[in-house]
Amino acid sequence: MKRISRGSVTSRPALLGAVVLLALTSASVASADDGTGPFGVTVDAVANRWSARVGALFAADGAGRPAGGHFCTASVAHSPHGDLIVTAAHCLDDPDRGLVFVPGYRAGRAPYGVWKVTGRFLPGGWARDRDEDSDLAFATVAGRDGGRVEDVVGGYRFRPGVATGATAVTVTGYPASREAPLTCTDKPVPHSRTQQRVECPDFTSGTSGSPWVNGDHEIVGVLGGHEEGGSTPGTSYSVVLGCAAAELYAEAAEGS
């Protein structure tokens, strides 16, 4: 329901080793508190420095402008090159479809510019058979003036290895039926060994790729995974971010 829809992964030993080590040794309990609540209530996202890092994904026209409605959500993930976004793999798995990312998108306006997707990094498990435990992806983006998106809006740190439910998360995304983002805070719970879920109303089609951000402003989940993010508006899923996610991030961060 929260869908849309390849790439390959190669090895980059130095950065890969460091990030995998981080995933394995990262504290299983986040240092952030559980926030102020109320939990499980979805509201309009306030336009601020944090929500500016979340944006809508559009198909691109021949001039590199948004074409049609937005269909997925993505967010800026901190990287050495400052040009990386993270979303669900099913949002990027059509390699022939040109895409643009519009951070902070609201009501047809692009306050922080329109950023062309220039590269895609998807797990092999998704490319082979759309394995729901591999529904995570990164992409590089470029602006028309050659700038870096992270210099404009900042970026969330990508934090694999945090135990599900160690802290509450704030989920921010763009339903396809709305022209501004929604946000909700709640504590995720395990759905399975490889999947986690959170209860937030009104996260409908278009919210795939929404970041799950803890109180330390770190991405600890990405809406997707089971049922491509969920078959009902009230329950959303994410792949548990473990070693595979750390490896993919290392690939994307070094290759960006």
mmCIF file of C-alpha atoms in Angstrom:
data_model
loop_
_atom_site.group_PDB
_atom_site.id
_atom_site.type_symbol
_atom_site.label_atom_id
_atom_site.label_comp_id
_atom_site.label_asym_id
_atom_site.label_seq_id
_atom_site.Cartn_x
_atom_site.Cartn_y
_atom_site.Cartn_z
ATOM 1 C CA MET A 1 0.000 0.000 0.000
ATOM 2 C CA LYS A 2 2.841 2.373 0.811
ATOM 3 C CA ARG A 3 4.610 1.611 -2.334
ATOM 4 C CA ILE A 4 6.313 2.113 -5.376
ATOM 5 C CA SER A 5 9.081 0.331 -6.556
ATOM 6 C CA ARG A 6 17.385 -2.021 -8.816
ATOM 7 C CA GLY A 7 20.985 -1.750 -8.669
ATOM 8 C CA SER A 8 23.921 -3.789 -7.631
ATOM 9 C CA VAL A 9 26.312 -3.780 -4.730
ATOM 10 C CA THR A 10 30.073 -4.082 -4.881
ATOM 11 C CA SER A 11 32.683 -4.109 -2.118
ATOM 12 C CA ARG A 12 34.573 -1.072 -0.772
ATOM 13 C CA PRO A 13 36.739 -2.633 1.977
ATOM 14 C CA ALA A 14 38.014 0.329 4.036
ATOM 15 C CA LEU A 15 34.791 2.245 4.631
ATOM 16 C CA LEU A 16 32.761 -0.948 4.584
ATOM 17 C CA GLY A 17 34.748 -2.444 7.440
ATOM 18 C CA ALA A 18 34.376 0.667 9.546
ATOM 19 C CA VAL A 19 30.629 0.925 9.059
ATOM 20 C CA VAL A 20 30.002 -2.796 9.621
ATOM 21 C CA LEU A 21 31.995 -2.558 12.842
ATOM 22 C CA LEU A 22 29.775 0.374 13.847
ATOM 23 C CA ALA A 23 26.674 -1.713 13.174
ATOM 24 C CA LEU A 24 27.977 -4.579 15.273
ATOM 25 C CA THR A 25 29.217 -2.492 18.201
ATOM 26 C CA SER A 26 26.666 0.337 18.249
ATOM 27 C CA ALA A 27 24.884 0.466 21.586
ATOM 28 C CA SER A 28 21.752 -1.633 21.482
ATOM 29 C CA VAL A 29 19.967 1.032 23.500
ATOM 30 C CA ALA A 30 19.837 4.520 22.015
ATOM 31 C CA SER A 31 20.898 7.389 24.242
ATOM 32 C CA ALA A 32 17.893 9.491 23.293
ATOM 33 C CA ASP A 33 14.834 9.622 25.490
ATOM 34 C CA ASP A 34 11.377 8.673 24.306
ATOM 35 C CA GLY A 35 10.272 12.189 23.444
ATOM 36 C CA THR A 36 7.312 14.081 24.843
ATOM 37 C CA GLY A 37 4.468 12.432 22.968
ATOM 38 C CA PRO A 38 1.635 12.108 22.461
ATOM 39 C CA PHE A 39 2.521 8.802 20.839
ATOM 40 C CA GLY A 40 0.664 7.359 17.877
ATOM 41 C CA VAL A 41 -0.866 10.687 16.790
ATOM 42 C CA THR A 42 -0.305 11.881 13.218
ATOM 43 C CA VAL A 43 -0.146 15.627 12.567
ATOM 44 C CA ASP A 44 1.066 18.018 9.894
ATOM 45 C CA ALA A 45 4.854 18.295 9.956
ATOM 46 C CA VAL A 46 6.113 21.741 10.948
ATOM 47 C CA ALA A 47 8.463 23.329 8.429
ATOM 48 C CA ASN A 48 11.833 23.492 10.207
ATOM 49 C CA ARG A 49 15.469 22.437 9.849
ATOM 50 C CA TRP A 50 14.641 18.803 10.579
ATOM 51 C CA SER A 51 11.651 18.335 8.282
ATOM 52 C CA ALA A 52 13.614 20.086 5.501
ATOM 53 C CA ARG A 53 15.787 16.959 5.315
ATOM 54 C CA VAL A 54 12.772 14.914 4.265
ATOM 55 C CA GLY A 55 11.390 15.282 0.760
ATOM 56 C CA ALA A 56 9.199 13.869 -1.946
ATOM 57 C CA LEU A 57 10.294 11.733 -4.886
ATOM 58 C CA PHE A 58 8.888 12.536 -8.331
ATOM 59 C CA ALA A 59 9.369 11.198 -11.824
ATOM 60 C CA ALA A 60 11.425 13.665 -13.853
ATOM 61 C CA ASP A 61 10.531 15.258 -17.161
ATOM 62 C CA GLY A 62 13.060 15.856 -19.940
ATOM 63 C CA ALA A 63 14.249 19.063 -18.326
ATOM 64 C CA GLY A 64 14.810 17.452 -14.933
ATOM 65 C CA ARG A 65 11.708 18.936 -13.339
ATOM 66 C CA PRO A 66 9.063 17.086 -11.310
ATOM 67 C CA ALA A 67 6.508 15.394 -13.542
ATOM 68 C CA GLY A 68 3.180 14.248 -12.161
ATOM 69 C CA GLY A 69 2.531 13.577 -8.513
ATOM 70 C CA HIS A 70 5.008 12.508 -5.861
ATOM 71 C CA PHE A 71 4.992 8.785 -5.214
ATOM 72 C CA CYS A 72 7.524 8.090 -2.451
ATOM 73 C CA THR A 73 9.446 9.788 0.350
ATOM 74 C CA ALA A 74 13.205 10.045 0.937
ATOM 75 C CA SER A 75 15.542 11.844 3.322
ATOM 76 C CA VAL A 76 19.092 13.144 3.284
ATOM 77 C CA ALA A 77 21.546 10.750 4.941
ATOM 78 C CA HIS A 78 24.842 12.233 6.109
ATOM 79 C CA SER A 79 27.762 11.091 3.943
ATOM 80 C CA PRO A 80 31.321 12.226 3.179
ATOM 81 C CA HIS A 81 30.259 13.701 -0.163
ATOM 82 C CA GLY A 82 27.026 15.272 1.103
ATOM 83 C CA ASP A 83 24.921 13.984 -1.785
ATOM 84 C CA LEU A 84 23.162 10.893 -0.428
ATOM 85 C CA ILE A 85 19.477 10.154 0.211
ATOM 86 C CA VAL A 86 17.880 7.041 1.662
ATOM 87 C CA THR A 87 14.509 5.530 0.802
ATOM 88 C CA ALA A 88 12.836 2.150 0.223
ATOM 89 C CA ALA A 89 14.216 -0.097 -2.520
ATOM 90 C CA HIS A 90 10.813 -0.445 -4.121
ATOM 91 C CA CYS A 91 10.871 3.324 -4.746
ATOM 92 C CA LEU A 92 13.980 3.038 -6.945
ATOM 93 C CA ASP A 93 13.784 -0.307 -8.679
ATOM 94 C CA ASP A 94 12.950 0.992 -12.152
ATOM 95 C CA PRO A 95 16.420 1.967 -13.477
ATOM 96 C CA ASP A 96 14.968 3.528 -16.627
ATOM 97 C CA ARG A 97 12.787 5.975 -14.744
ATOM 98 C CA GLY A 98 14.367 9.386 -14.204
ATOM 99 C CA LEU A 99 13.693 10.752 -10.718
ATOM 100 C CA VAL A 100 14.067 13.960 -8.746
ATOM 101 C CA PHE A 101 14.117 14.593 -5.005
ATOM 102 C CA VAL A 102 12.495 17.725 -3.595
ATOM 103 C CA PRO A 103 13.448 18.289 0.070
ATOM 104 C CA GLY A 104 10.942 20.236 2.139
ATOM 105 C CA TYR A 105 8.355 20.053 -0.653
ATOM 106 C CA ARG A 106 5.080 21.837 0.101
ATOM 107 C CA ALA A 107 2.140 22.689 -2.118
ATOM 108 C CA GLY A 108 4.047 22.721 -5.384
ATOM 109 C CA ARG A 109 7.002 24.671 -3.998
ATOM 110 C CA ALA A 110 10.603 23.478 -3.850
ATOM 111 C CA PRO A 111 12.130 25.753 -1.175
ATOM 112 C CA TYR A 112 15.483 23.947 -1.243
ATOM 113 C CA GLY A 113 15.682 23.163 -4.922
ATOM 114 C CA VAL A 114 15.079 20.170 -7.164
ATOM 115 C CA TRP A 115 17.757 17.463 -7.031
ATOM 116 C CA LYS A 116 18.264 14.932 -9.813
ATOM 117 C CA VAL A 117 18.837 11.296 -8.833
ATOM 118 C CA THR A 118 22.204 10.410 -10.392
ATOM 119 C CA GLY A 119 22.971 6.987 -8.919
ATOM 120 C CA ARG A 120 21.162 4.166 -7.147
ATOM 121 C CA PHE A 121 22.365 1.593 -4.617
ATOM 122 C CA LEU A 122 20.066 -1.350 -4.001
ATOM 123 C CA PRO A 123 20.762 -4.632 -2.202
ATOM 124 C CA GLY A 124 21.341 -7.761 -4.252
ATOM 125 C CA GLY A 125 18.449 -9.466 -2.456
ATOM 126 C CA TRP A 126 16.049 -6.872 -3.786
ATOM 127 C CA ALA A 127 17.485 -6.907 -7.306
ATOM 128 C CA ARG A 128 17.237 -10.711 -7.477
ATOM 129 C CA ASP A 129 13.819 -11.444 -6.041
ATOM 130 C CA ARG A 130 12.412 -8.362 -4.285
ATOM 131 C CA ASP A 131 13.175 -9.825 -0.872
ATOM 132 C CA GLU A 132 11.208 -7.766 1.642
ATOM 133 C CA ASP A 133 14.137 -7.922 4.057
ATOM 134 C CA SER A 134 16.157 -5.968 1.467
ATOM 135 C CA ASP A 135 13.665 -3.139 0.957
ATOM 136 C CA LEU A 136 16.170 -0.351 1.603
ATOM 137 C CA ALA A 137 18.080 1.798 -0.884
ATOM 138 C CA PHE A 138 20.318 4.819 -1.250
ATOM 139 C CA ALA A 139 20.678 7.261 -4.122
ATOM 140 C CA THR A 140 22.990 10.109 -5.015
ATOM 141 C CA VAL A 141 21.524 13.433 -6.058
ATOM 142 C CA ALA A 142 22.887 16.517 -7.806
ATOM 143 C CA GLY A 143 21.654 20.078 -8.071
ATOM 144 C CA ARG A 144 21.672 22.185 -11.207
ATOM 145 C CA ASP A 145 24.355 24.467 -9.800
ATOM 146 C CA GLY A 146 26.620 21.625 -8.740
ATOM 147 C CA GLY A 147 25.995 22.119 -5.027
ATOM 148 C CA ARG A 148 25.525 19.439 -2.395
ATOM 149 C CA VAL A 149 22.134 18.780 -0.882
ATOM 150 C CA GLU A 150 23.604 18.278 2.586
ATOM 151 C CA ASP A 151 25.103 21.764 2.476
ATOM 152 C CA VAL A 152 21.606 23.123 1.886
ATOM 153 C CA VAL A 153 19.430 21.173 4.339
ATOM 154 C CA GLY A 154 21.815 19.087 6.438
ATOM 155 C CA GLY A 155 21.580 15.335 6.813
ATOM 156 C CA TYR A 156 20.489 12.736 9.351
ATOM 157 C CA ARG A 157 23.124 10.240 10.471
ATOM 158 C CA PHE A 158 22.322 6.690 9.335
ATOM 159 C CA ARG A 159 22.527 4.442 12.384
ATOM 160 C CA PRO A 160 22.270 0.670 11.866
ATOM 161 C CA GLY A 161 22.568 -1.623 14.850
ATOM 162 C CA VAL A 162 20.075 0.076 17.187
ATOM 163 C CA ALA A 163 17.695 -2.387 18.813
ATOM 164 C CA THR A 164 14.046 -2.140 17.837
ATOM 165 C CA GLY A 165 12.136 -0.233 20.491
ATOM 166 C CA ALA A 166 15.245 1.130 22.204
ATOM 167 C CA THR A 167 13.665 4.542 21.833
ATOM 168 C CA ALA A 168 10.679 6.172 20.194
ATOM 169 C CA VAL A 169 10.994 7.284 16.576
ATOM 170 C CA THR A 170 9.487 10.132 14.601
ATOM 171 C CA VAL A 171 8.264 9.114 11.160
ATOM 172 C CA THR A 172 7.821 11.872 8.567
ATOM 173 C CA GLY A 173 6.480 11.256 5.075
ATOM 174 C CA TYR A 174 4.455 12.447 2.116
ATOM 175 C CA PRO A 175 1.160 10.675 1.415
ATOM 176 C CA ALA A 176 0.532 10.787 -2.340
ATOM 177 C CA SER A 177 -2.836 12.421 -1.672
ATOM 178 C CA ARG A 178 -1.322 15.372 0.225
ATOM 179 C CA GLU A 179 0.933 18.265 -0.724
ATOM 180 C CA ALA A 180 2.661 18.553 2.637
ATOM 181 C CA PRO A 181 4.264 15.996 4.944
ATOM 182 C CA LEU A 182 2.755 14.267 7.953
ATOM 183 C CA THR A 183 4.633 13.226 11.074
ATOM 184 C CA CYS A 184 4.032 10.856 13.975
ATOM 185 C CA THR A 185 6.045 9.677 16.975
ATOM 186 C CA ASP A 186 5.724 6.222 18.507
ATOM 187 C CA LYS A 187 7.871 3.391 19.807
ATOM 188 C CA PRO A 188 8.487 0.618 17.251
ATOM 189 C CA VAL A 189 8.103 -3.043 18.156
ATOM 190 C CA PRO A 190 9.500 -6.198 16.528
ATOM 191 C CA HIS A 191 7.374 -7.774 13.811
ATOM 192 C CA SER A 192 9.914 -10.524 13.164
ATOM 193 C CA ARG A 193 13.658 -10.992 13.532
ATOM 194 C CA THR A 194 14.220 -8.909 10.400
ATOM 195 C CA GLN A 195 11.251 -6.514 10.425
ATOM 196 C CA GLN A 196 9.954 -3.850 12.810
ATOM 197 C CA ARG A 197 6.676 -1.959 12.879
ATOM 198 C CA VAL A 198 5.193 1.221 14.265
ATOM 199 C CA GLU A 199 1.575 2.270 14.800
ATOM 200 C CA CYS A 200 0.828 5.670 13.231
ATOM 201 C CA PRO A 201 -2.442 6.644 11.501
ATOM 202 C CA ASP A 202 -2.761 7.942 7.952
ATOM 203 C CA PHE A 203 0.566 6.763 6.519
ATOM 204 C CA THR A 204 -0.849 5.811 3.159
ATOM 205 C CA SER A 205 0.550 5.320 -0.339
ATOM 206 C CA GLY A 206 3.458 7.694 -0.963
ATOM 207 C CA THR A 207 5.004 7.406 2.491
ATOM 208 C CA SER A 208 7.307 4.532 1.507
ATOM 209 C CA GLY A 209 10.866 5.616 2.218
ATOM 210 C CA SER A 210 9.937 7.825 5.187
ATOM 211 C CA PRO A 211 12.768 7.976 7.734
ATOM 212 C CA TRP A 212 12.328 6.702 11.286
ATOM 213 C CA VAL A 213 14.376 9.186 13.301
ATOM 214 C CA ASN A 214 15.310 8.797 16.962
ATOM 215 C CA GLY A 215 15.835 11.562 19.505
ATOM 216 C CA ASP A 216 19.488 11.859 18.505
ATOM 217 C CA HIS A 217 18.373 12.753 14.958
ATOM 218 C CA GLU A 218 19.601 9.407 13.596
ATOM 219 C CA ILE A 219 17.821 7.235 11.024
ATOM 220 C CA VAL A 220 17.103 3.886 12.676
ATOM 221 C CA GLY A 221 14.449 2.678 10.211
ATOM 222 C CA VAL A 222 13.035 3.417 6.758
ATOM 223 C CA LEU A 223 9.385 2.813 5.932
ATOM 224 C CA GLY A 224 9.223 -0.218 3.652
ATOM 225 C CA GLY A 225 9.936 -3.910 4.059
ATOM 226 C CA HIS A 226 6.964 -6.097 4.921
ATOM 227 C CA GLU A 227 4.151 -5.562 2.398
ATOM 228 C CA GLU A 228 6.281 -2.736 0.946
ATOM 229 C CA GLY A 229 5.666 -0.763 4.110
ATOM 230 C CA GLY A 230 2.226 -2.005 5.129
ATOM 231 C CA SER A 231 -1.205 -2.773 3.723
ATOM 232 C CA THR A 232 -3.114 -0.544 6.144
ATOM 233 C CA PRO A 233 -2.704 3.197 6.908
ATOM 234 C CA GLY A 234 -2.221 2.639 10.637
ATOM 235 C CA THR A 235 0.671 0.176 10.679
ATOM 236 C CA SER A 236 3.992 0.806 8.968
ATOM 237 C CA TYR A 237 7.047 -1.431 8.698
ATOM 238 C CA SER A 238 10.787 -1.128 8.254
ATOM 239 C CA VAL A 239 13.606 -3.542 7.680
ATOM 240 C CA VAL A 240 15.673 -3.981 10.844
ATOM 241 C CA LEU A 241 18.864 -2.059 10.063
ATOM 242 C CA GLY A 242 21.702 -4.502 10.682
ATOM 243 C CA CYS A 243 24.930 -5.516 8.986
ATOM 244 C CA ALA A 244 23.399 -5.676 5.498
ATOM 245 C CA ALA A 245 22.165 -2.102 5.852
ATOM 246 C CA ALA A 246 25.584 -1.004 7.109
ATOM 247 C CA GLU A 247 27.271 -2.606 4.104
ATOM 248 C CA LEU A 248 24.870 -0.940 1.697
ATOM 249 C CA TYR A 249 25.425 2.439 3.328
ATOM 250 C CA ALA A 250 29.198 1.976 3.085
ATOM 251 C CA GLU A 251 28.874 1.154 -0.611
ATOM 252 C CA ALA A 252 26.706 4.173 -1.268
ATOM 253 C CA ALA A 253 28.669 6.602 0.890
ATOM 254 C CA GLU A 254 31.981 5.740 -0.730
ATOM 255 C CA GLY A 255 30.527 5.517 -4.214
ATOM 256 C CA SER A 256 28.670 8.800 -4.016
#
